[in-house]
Amino acid sequence: MAEIDLKQLLPYGDTTQDGAVQLSFTLPIEPSAKAREAATQIVRNWGFFDIRIAHMSSIGIGYAFFVVMARAEKSVDYTKVEAPQLDLQKRDYKEIDKKILQDVKRPIRLVGACTGFDAHTVGLDAILNMKGFDGDIGLERYKGFKVVNMGSQVPTDELIDRAVKENADAILLSKVVSQKDIHIHDMRELIASLKKRGLERRFILVVGGPRITHKLALELGYDAGFTIGSRPSDVANFLYEKMIEKKNAKNKK
């Protein structure tokens, strides 16, 4: 394998550093030779070269879908890239249960919901429901967690009210819908509502979804962000470690 220059990192296609990429997008025009040329010029304006339209088809009246092969010219210095990430010790649910009951001395109380107009609970249920996801059991099955799953389209204030009522240690917010950055709006709304009620330091705040990153979560005031591929045990490990962190900080005072 050829040595890679991490200071000039480019996409890999056929050979190292060739910058080859595949793009797909839709234009609000009918497929035609003119549409093909328009797609080519758009991709060129994005900074790509050696552009080839691999596929063009109609996906409805007045819409053309394109698959484009091209090459990127601008590289990135990978040695200077910074991205916060969760560094969690991997434990299975039996070990997590044992650690929680041993170190926390009681189940961790968790309230989860999809807020706003988001009606998609697939991510929330994958983490919380007993069956879990991909062989990784959900938090409802743990002895070390007491879980309240409020489901979808829950008003932000109702989520907070329930968390207060349950004396929750953590709030899990799930955001799937992301059109026009509605997921960011809803994330900010929860933080603002907690601050308004003087509860911004009361709960461990966890958010998850396909457009969520740990970096975004931290920037908006959350303790952790989980994205596609996250498992229930990942969330469980984080909550356990965060509870121990809070316990140790309290003991130092």
Coordinates of C-alpha atoms in Angstrom, one line a residue, residues 104-218:
V104 CA -24.1 4.0 42.2
K105 CA -26.0 1.8 44.8
R106 CA -29.3 2.2 43.0
P107 CA -30.8 2.2 39.4
I108 CA -30.0 5.2 37.3
R109 CA -33.3 7.0 36.5
L110 CA -33.8 8.0 32.9
V111 CA -36.6 9.7 31.0
G112 CA -36.5 9.6 27.2
A113 CA -38.6 11.2 24.4
C114 CA -38.8 12.6 20.9
T115 CA -39.9 16.2 21.2
G116 CA -41.6 18.7 18.9
F117 CA -43.3 17.3 15.8
D118 CA -40.8 14.4 15.5
A119 CA -42.9 11.2 15.4
H120 CA -40.0 8.8 14.7
T121 CA -39.3 6.6 17.7
V122 CA -37.1 4.0 16.0
G123 CA -33.9 5.4 17.5
L124 CA -35.4 6.0 21.0
D125 CA -36.9 2.5 21.1
A126 CA -33.7 0.9 19.9
I127 CA -31.9 2.3 22.9
L128 CA -34.6 2.0 25.5
N129 CA -36.9 -0.9 24.6
M130 CA -36.0 -4.3 26.2
K131 CA -35.3 -5.9 22.8
G132 CA -32.6 -3.3 22.0
F133 CA -30.8 -3.2 18.7
D134 CA -28.7 -5.7 16.7
G135 CA -28.4 -8.1 19.6
D136 CA -27.5 -5.4 22.1
I137 CA -30.4 -5.3 24.7
G138 CA -32.1 -2.1 25.6
L139 CA -31.9 -0.2 28.9
E140 CA -35.4 -1.3 30.0
R141 CA -33.9 -4.8 30.5
Y142 CA -31.1 -3.6 32.7
K143 CA -31.5 -3.9 36.5
G144 CA -29.3 -0.8 36.8
F145 CA -31.8 1.5 35.0
K146 CA -35.3 2.7 35.7
V147 CA -36.6 3.9 32.3
V148 CA -39.5 6.0 31.3
N149 CA -40.1 6.1 27.5
M150 CA -42.5 9.0 26.7
G151 CA -42.6 8.2 23.0
S152 CA -42.9 10.8 20.2
Q153 CA -44.2 14.4 19.8
V154 CA -43.7 15.2 23.4
P155 CA -43.8 18.9 24.3
T156 CA -40.5 20.0 25.8
D157 CA -42.0 21.2 29.0
E158 CA -43.8 17.9 29.5
L159 CA -40.5 16.1 29.1
I160 CA -39.0 18.3 31.8
D161 CA -42.0 18.0 34.1
R162 CA -41.8 14.2 33.8
A163 CA -38.0 14.2 34.5
V164 CA -38.6 16.3 37.6
K165 CA -41.5 14.0 38.7
E166 CA -39.4 10.9 38.3
N167 CA -36.4 12.6 40.0
A168 CA -34.5 11.5 36.9
D169 CA -30.7 11.5 36.7
A170 CA -30.7 11.8 32.9
I171 CA -32.8 13.0 30.0
L172 CA -32.4 11.2 26.6
L173 CA -33.6 13.3 23.7
S174 CA -34.1 11.6 20.3
K175 CA -34.1 13.6 17.1
V176 CA -34.6 12.0 13.7
V177 CA -36.4 14.6 11.6
S178 CA -33.8 17.3 10.6
Q179 CA -35.4 19.2 7.7
K180 CA -34.5 22.9 8.0
D181 CA -32.4 22.1 11.1
I182 CA -35.5 21.4 13.2
H183 CA -33.5 19.0 15.3
I184 CA -31.1 21.8 16.3
H185 CA -34.1 24.1 17.1
D186 CA -35.6 21.4 19.4
M187 CA -32.3 20.7 21.0
R188 CA -31.8 24.4 21.8
E189 CA -35.4 24.6 23.1
L190 CA -34.8 21.9 25.7
I191 CA -31.6 23.7 26.9
A192 CA -33.4 27.1 27.0
S193 CA -36.4 25.6 28.9
L194 CA -34.1 24.0 31.5
K195 CA -32.2 27.3 32.0
K196 CA -35.5 29.2 32.4
R197 CA -36.5 26.9 35.2
G198 CA -33.1 26.8 36.8
L199 CA -32.5 23.2 36.0
E200 CA -29.6 23.4 33.5
R201 CA -27.3 21.5 35.9
R202 CA -29.9 19.1 37.3
F203 CA -29.8 16.3 34.6
I204 CA -27.3 14.5 32.5
L205 CA -28.4 15.4 29.0
V206 CA -28.0 12.9 26.2
V207 CA -29.1 13.4 22.6
G208 CA -29.1 10.9 19.7
G209 CA -30.1 10.8 16.0
P210 CA -28.8 10.3 12.5
R211 CA -27.7 14.0 12.2
I212 CA -26.3 14.2 15.7
T213 CA -22.6 14.3 16.5
H214 CA -20.9 14.4 19.8
K215 CA -19.3 17.7 18.8
L216 CA -22.7 19.2 18.0
A217 CA -24.2 18.0 21.3
L218 CA -21.4 19.6 23.3

